[in-house]
Amino acid sequence: MKPSRRLFLLCLLCVGMRGYTASVCPDDYPPRSFPEAEDELASFLDEYFPEAGLSLPPTPDQLRRHGLRPVSKGWQLPDALRRIGKRSYPVRPGLWRVAYPGEGLSVLHILVQEPAPLSESEAFNTYNDLLGGLFADYDDPAYGMILLPEEVRRRWRGHYLGISVRIYGVRDDATGLKTSVGDVILTDYSPWAHRYLDCGGDDETAAAGR
């Protein structure tokens, strides 16, 4: 083989290996980027998972026992959504949906319902306090509040989680709901955090989390 062709093939191999490494090594998810969960968040997660007889992620048998049924790319409670006009909103409290977007991830939705509609500031304080003060602000589009930052990372019982909150039914919003509900969305990034270490990432917090 000519030297020039050998060099060309080696370059292609290097480029291919770099692309492969980038695709399997999630460099944006080192375990150190997930601080330990606050006490309030840990209590919330304990209530909805180990105390409720659920692992994280839950097994199919556990989901069936809690009333969820298979849907496209996941599980969901029957009648979990209420359609009002052209939009649908979650209305069944508790773990109401589990989705599997791929790459080993699980996205879990837990709905927390209030007894009456809250104002925007009341809703922010209620759900932010429930989860340990993770959020600093909120955005308030007409059809639901988004707590900001949109995702916060925390580590809990060896799981590496992204936490997001969407709130519907605040006083005078456009949803038409009769009470306020908060959809706490947990993305379990544990497979990606562990894959980071398997790729040779160095992280001193990993020993306690694996």
mmCIF file of C-alpha atoms in Angstrom:
data_model
loop_
_atom_site.group_PDB
_atom_site.id
_atom_site.type_symbol
_atom_site.label_atom_id
_atom_site.label_comp_id
_atom_site.label_asym_id
_atom_site.label_seq_id
_atom_site.Cartn_x
_atom_site.Cartn_y
_atom_site.Cartn_z
ATOM 1 C CA MET A 1 0.000 0.000 0.000
ATOM 2 C CA LYS A 2 1.311 3.405 -0.918
ATOM 3 C CA PRO A 3 2.375 5.585 2.072
ATOM 4 C CA SER A 4 -0.030 8.340 1.032
ATOM 5 C CA ARG A 5 -2.985 5.942 0.985
ATOM 6 C CA ARG A 6 -1.952 4.437 4.324
ATOM 7 C CA LEU A 7 -1.851 7.917 5.860
ATOM 8 C CA PHE A 8 -5.271 8.717 4.401
ATOM 9 C CA LEU A 9 -6.787 5.569 5.910
ATOM 10 C CA LEU A 10 -5.219 6.294 9.286
ATOM 11 C CA CYS A 11 -6.745 9.772 9.231
ATOM 12 C CA LEU A 12 -10.148 8.304 8.445
ATOM 13 C CA LEU A 13 -9.771 5.842 11.311
ATOM 14 C CA CYS A 14 -8.875 8.605 13.751
ATOM 15 C CA VAL A 15 -11.834 10.713 12.689
ATOM 16 C CA GLY A 16 -14.129 7.703 12.973
ATOM 17 C CA MET A 17 -12.867 6.834 16.442
ATOM 18 C CA ARG A 18 -13.351 10.427 17.604
ATOM 19 C CA GLY A 19 -16.918 10.348 16.339
ATOM 20 C CA TYR A 20 -17.552 7.012 18.003
ATOM 21 C CA THR A 21 -16.142 8.237 21.322
ATOM 22 C CA ALA A 22 -18.265 11.371 21.170
ATOM 23 C CA SER A 23 -21.375 9.299 20.548
ATOM 24 C CA VAL A 24 -20.876 6.918 23.478
ATOM 25 C CA CYS A 25 -19.111 9.146 26.036
ATOM 26 C CA PRO A 26 -21.547 11.729 27.450
ATOM 27 C CA ASP A 27 -18.972 14.361 28.437
ATOM 28 C CA ASP A 28 -21.690 16.769 29.628
ATOM 29 C CA TYR A 29 -22.842 14.416 32.424
ATOM 30 C CA PRO A 30 -19.964 13.878 34.882
ATOM 31 C CA PRO A 31 -21.225 12.731 38.303
ATOM 32 C CA ARG A 32 -19.632 15.786 39.944
ATOM 33 C CA SER A 33 -22.194 17.981 38.147
ATOM 34 C CA PHE A 34 -24.943 16.395 40.298
ATOM 35 C CA PRO A 35 -24.765 17.746 43.895
ATOM 36 C CA GLU A 36 -26.353 15.730 46.682
ATOM 37 C CA ALA A 37 -30.118 16.238 46.977
ATOM 38 C CA GLU A 38 -31.419 18.657 49.589
ATOM 39 C CA ASP A 39 -33.328 17.134 52.519
ATOM 40 C CA GLU A 40 -36.686 18.304 51.152
ATOM 41 C CA LEU A 41 -36.021 16.847 47.716
ATOM 42 C CA ALA A 42 -34.773 13.590 49.239
ATOM 43 C CA SER A 43 -37.957 13.330 51.342
ATOM 44 C CA PHE A 44 -40.096 13.980 48.260
ATOM 45 C CA LEU A 45 -38.320 11.267 46.271
ATOM 46 C CA ASP A 46 -38.431 8.839 49.200
ATOM 47 C CA GLU A 47 -42.210 9.316 49.415
ATOM 48 C CA TYR A 48 -42.852 8.600 45.743
ATOM 49 C CA PHE A 49 -40.344 5.790 45.228
ATOM 50 C CA PRO A 50 -39.090 3.515 48.056
ATOM 51 C CA GLU A 51 -41.989 4.347 50.408
ATOM 52 C CA ALA A 52 -44.432 3.692 47.559
ATOM 53 C CA GLY A 53 -42.800 0.381 46.634
ATOM 54 C CA LEU A 54 -41.178 1.727 43.450
ATOM 55 C CA SER A 55 -37.598 1.411 42.284
ATOM 56 C CA LEU A 56 -35.981 4.029 40.057
ATOM 57 C CA PRO A 57 -36.686 3.485 37.287
ATOM 58 C CA PRO A 58 -39.762 1.407 38.174
ATOM 59 C CA THR A 59 -40.137 -2.089 36.762
ATOM 60 C CA PRO A 60 -43.080 -2.953 34.488
ATOM 61 C CA ASP A 61 -44.683 -5.004 37.285
ATOM 62 C CA GLN A 62 -44.437 -2.067 39.677
ATOM 63 C CA LEU A 63 -45.976 0.270 37.118
ATOM 64 C CA ARG A 64 -48.867 -2.115 36.502
ATOM 65 C CA ARG A 65 -49.532 -2.352 40.238
ATOM 66 C CA HIS A 66 -49.712 1.450 40.382
ATOM 67 C CA GLY A 67 -52.260 1.524 37.581
ATOM 68 C CA LEU A 68 -50.083 2.675 34.696
ATOM 69 C CA ARG A 69 -50.571 1.083 31.304
ATOM 70 C CA PRO A 70 -48.227 0.734 28.310
ATOM 71 C CA VAL A 71 -48.323 3.576 25.790
ATOM 72 C CA SER A 72 -46.002 4.555 22.964
ATOM 73 C CA LYS A 73 -42.438 4.628 24.359
ATOM 74 C CA GLY A 74 -43.544 4.405 27.970
ATOM 75 C CA TRP A 75 -46.313 3.996 30.540
ATOM 76 C CA GLN A 76 -49.167 6.265 31.588
ATOM 77 C CA LEU A 77 -52.160 6.349 33.907
ATOM 78 C CA PRO A 78 -55.486 6.067 32.086
ATOM 79 C CA ASP A 79 -57.297 9.406 31.922
ATOM 80 C CA ALA A 80 -54.159 11.160 33.168
ATOM 81 C CA LEU A 81 -54.740 14.074 30.792
ATOM 82 C CA ARG A 82 -57.723 16.391 30.518
ATOM 83 C CA ARG A 83 -58.350 18.119 27.231
ATOM 84 C CA ILE A 84 -59.562 21.719 27.484
ATOM 85 C CA GLY A 85 -59.938 23.436 24.144
ATOM 86 C CA LYS A 86 -56.929 22.557 22.005
ATOM 87 C CA ARG A 87 -54.623 21.656 24.899
ATOM 88 C CA SER A 88 -54.268 18.767 27.330
ATOM 89 C CA TYR A 89 -53.128 19.004 30.945
ATOM 90 C CA PRO A 90 -52.109 16.367 33.504
ATOM 91 C CA VAL A 91 -54.741 15.981 36.234
ATOM 92 C CA ARG A 92 -54.084 12.684 38.075
ATOM 93 C CA PRO A 93 -51.847 13.119 41.153
ATOM 94 C CA GLY A 94 -48.852 10.891 41.747
ATOM 95 C CA LEU A 95 -46.614 9.110 39.266
ATOM 96 C CA TRP A 96 -48.678 9.448 36.116
ATOM 97 C CA ARG A 97 -46.225 8.930 33.260
ATOM 98 C CA VAL A 98 -42.901 7.219 32.550
ATOM 99 C CA ALA A 99 -41.259 7.786 29.160
ATOM 100 C CA TYR A 100 -38.210 6.166 27.592
ATOM 101 C CA PRO A 101 -36.730 8.618 25.061
ATOM 102 C CA GLY A 102 -33.806 6.329 24.240
ATOM 103 C CA GLU A 103 -30.091 6.096 25.121
ATOM 104 C CA GLY A 104 -31.048 4.329 28.360
ATOM 105 C CA LEU A 105 -32.823 7.354 29.835
ATOM 106 C CA SER A 106 -36.063 7.369 31.830
ATOM 107 C CA VAL A 107 -38.275 10.434 32.252
ATOM 108 C CA LEU A 108 -40.754 10.252 35.126
ATOM 109 C CA HIS A 109 -43.658 12.633 35.766
ATOM 110 C CA ILE A 110 -45.075 13.122 39.276
ATOM 111 C CA LEU A 111 -48.125 15.356 39.612
ATOM 112 C CA VAL A 112 -48.675 17.268 42.860
ATOM 113 C CA GLN A 113 -52.135 18.797 43.164
ATOM 114 C CA GLU A 114 -53.133 21.755 45.337
ATOM 115 C CA PRO A 115 -56.584 22.094 46.951
ATOM 116 C CA ALA A 116 -57.241 25.455 45.263
ATOM 117 C CA PRO A 117 -55.810 27.704 42.545
ATOM 118 C CA LEU A 118 -52.631 29.504 43.611
ATOM 119 C CA SER A 119 -51.290 32.828 42.447
ATOM 120 C CA GLU A 120 -48.051 32.759 40.472
ATOM 121 C CA SER A 121 -45.949 33.738 43.472
ATOM 122 C CA GLU A 122 -47.767 31.244 45.718
ATOM 123 C CA ALA A 123 -47.260 28.473 43.167
ATOM 124 C CA PHE A 124 -43.565 29.265 42.805
ATOM 125 C CA ASN A 125 -42.994 29.291 46.566
ATOM 126 C CA THR A 126 -45.086 26.156 47.164
ATOM 127 C CA TYR A 127 -43.329 23.923 44.650
ATOM 128 C CA ASN A 128 -39.894 25.436 45.128
ATOM 129 C CA ASP A 129 -40.097 24.869 48.892
ATOM 130 C CA LEU A 130 -41.376 21.318 48.340
ATOM 131 C CA LEU A 131 -38.199 20.453 46.416
ATOM 132 C CA GLY A 132 -35.680 22.233 48.630
ATOM 133 C CA GLY A 133 -35.414 25.659 47.001
ATOM 134 C CA LEU A 134 -33.793 24.444 43.780
ATOM 135 C CA PHE A 135 -35.211 27.199 41.591
ATOM 136 C CA ALA A 136 -34.520 30.924 41.408
ATOM 137 C CA ASP A 137 -37.302 32.285 39.203
ATOM 138 C CA TYR A 138 -40.122 31.340 36.856
ATOM 139 C CA ASP A 139 -41.458 32.029 33.402
ATOM 140 C CA ASP A 140 -45.192 32.491 33.053
ATOM 141 C CA PRO A 141 -46.552 31.836 29.579
ATOM 142 C CA ALA A 142 -50.338 31.908 29.396
ATOM 143 C CA TYR A 143 -50.805 28.139 29.557
ATOM 144 C CA GLY A 144 -48.421 27.182 32.354
ATOM 145 C CA MET A 145 -45.517 28.263 34.543
ATOM 146 C CA ILE A 146 -41.965 26.977 34.080
ATOM 147 C CA LEU A 147 -39.623 27.089 37.053
ATOM 148 C CA LEU A 148 -36.147 28.388 36.237
ATOM 149 C CA PRO A 149 -33.549 27.198 35.604
ATOM 150 C CA GLU A 150 -35.485 24.762 33.428
ATOM 151 C CA GLU A 151 -33.502 21.797 34.778
ATOM 152 C CA VAL A 152 -31.547 21.339 37.998
ATOM 153 C CA ARG A 153 -29.222 18.379 38.613
ATOM 154 C CA ARG A 154 -29.095 16.445 41.867
ATOM 155 C CA ARG A 155 -27.851 13.055 43.113
ATOM 156 C CA TRP A 156 -30.144 10.878 45.219
ATOM 157 C CA ARG A 157 -29.529 7.291 46.405
ATOM 158 C CA GLY A 158 -26.947 6.730 43.677
ATOM 159 C CA HIS A 159 -29.145 8.149 40.913
ATOM 160 C CA TYR A 160 -28.189 11.179 38.851
ATOM 161 C CA LEU A 161 -31.316 13.210 38.181
ATOM 162 C CA GLY A 162 -32.416 16.262 36.269
ATOM 163 C CA ILE A 163 -35.394 17.984 37.911
ATOM 164 C CA SER A 164 -37.854 20.248 36.078
ATOM 165 C CA VAL A 165 -41.232 21.655 37.116
ATOM 166 C CA ARG A 166 -44.220 22.783 35.045
ATOM 167 C CA ILE A 167 -47.209 24.314 36.863
ATOM 168 C CA TYR A 168 -50.722 24.538 35.426
ATOM 169 C CA GLY A 169 -53.923 26.062 36.732
ATOM 170 C CA VAL A 170 -52.532 29.104 38.526
ATOM 171 C CA ARG A 171 -55.074 31.802 39.268
ATOM 172 C CA ASP A 172 -56.310 33.649 36.160
ATOM 173 C CA ASP A 173 -54.197 31.666 33.682
ATOM 174 C CA ALA A 174 -55.619 30.448 30.376
ATOM 175 C CA THR A 175 -55.716 26.709 31.121
ATOM 176 C CA GLY A 176 -59.288 26.478 32.414
ATOM 177 C CA LEU A 177 -58.217 24.169 35.260
ATOM 178 C CA LYS A 178 -60.031 24.562 38.586
ATOM 179 C CA THR A 179 -56.959 24.085 40.780
ATOM 180 C CA SER A 180 -53.179 24.307 40.571
ATOM 181 C CA VAL A 181 -51.079 21.253 39.721
ATOM 182 C CA GLY A 182 -47.317 20.901 39.511
ATOM 183 C CA ASP A 183 -45.761 18.376 37.164
ATOM 184 C CA VAL A 184 -42.394 17.408 38.650
ATOM 185 C CA ILE A 185 -40.330 15.897 35.831
ATOM 186 C CA LEU A 186 -37.375 13.670 36.706
ATOM 187 C CA THR A 187 -34.888 12.636 34.048
ATOM 188 C CA ASP A 188 -32.689 9.777 35.252
ATOM 189 C CA TYR A 189 -29.266 10.444 33.730
ATOM 190 C CA SER A 190 -27.613 7.628 35.703
ATOM 191 C CA PRO A 191 -26.736 5.553 32.599
ATOM 192 C CA TRP A 192 -24.967 8.566 31.088
ATOM 193 C CA ALA A 193 -23.127 9.469 34.311
ATOM 194 C CA HIS A 194 -21.912 5.889 34.663
ATOM 195 C CA ARG A 195 -20.952 5.773 30.990
ATOM 196 C CA TYR A 196 -18.857 8.898 31.534
ATOM 197 C CA LEU A 197 -16.839 6.984 34.116
ATOM 198 C CA ASP A 198 -16.601 3.901 31.914
ATOM 199 C CA CYS A 199 -15.084 6.112 29.223
ATOM 200 C CA GLY A 200 -12.282 7.071 31.592
ATOM 201 C CA GLY A 201 -13.786 10.170 33.168
ATOM 202 C CA ASP A 202 -12.307 11.054 36.543
ATOM 203 C CA ASP A 203 -14.828 12.012 39.186
ATOM 204 C CA GLU A 204 -14.289 11.882 42.912
ATOM 205 C CA THR A 205 -18.024 11.862 43.688
ATOM 206 C CA ALA A 206 -18.626 8.668 41.727
ATOM 207 C CA ALA A 207 -17.480 6.170 44.321
ATOM 208 C CA ALA A 208 -20.319 7.093 46.647
ATOM 209 C CA GLY A 209 -22.855 7.217 43.862
ATOM 210 C CA ARG A 210 -22.231 3.908 42.117
#
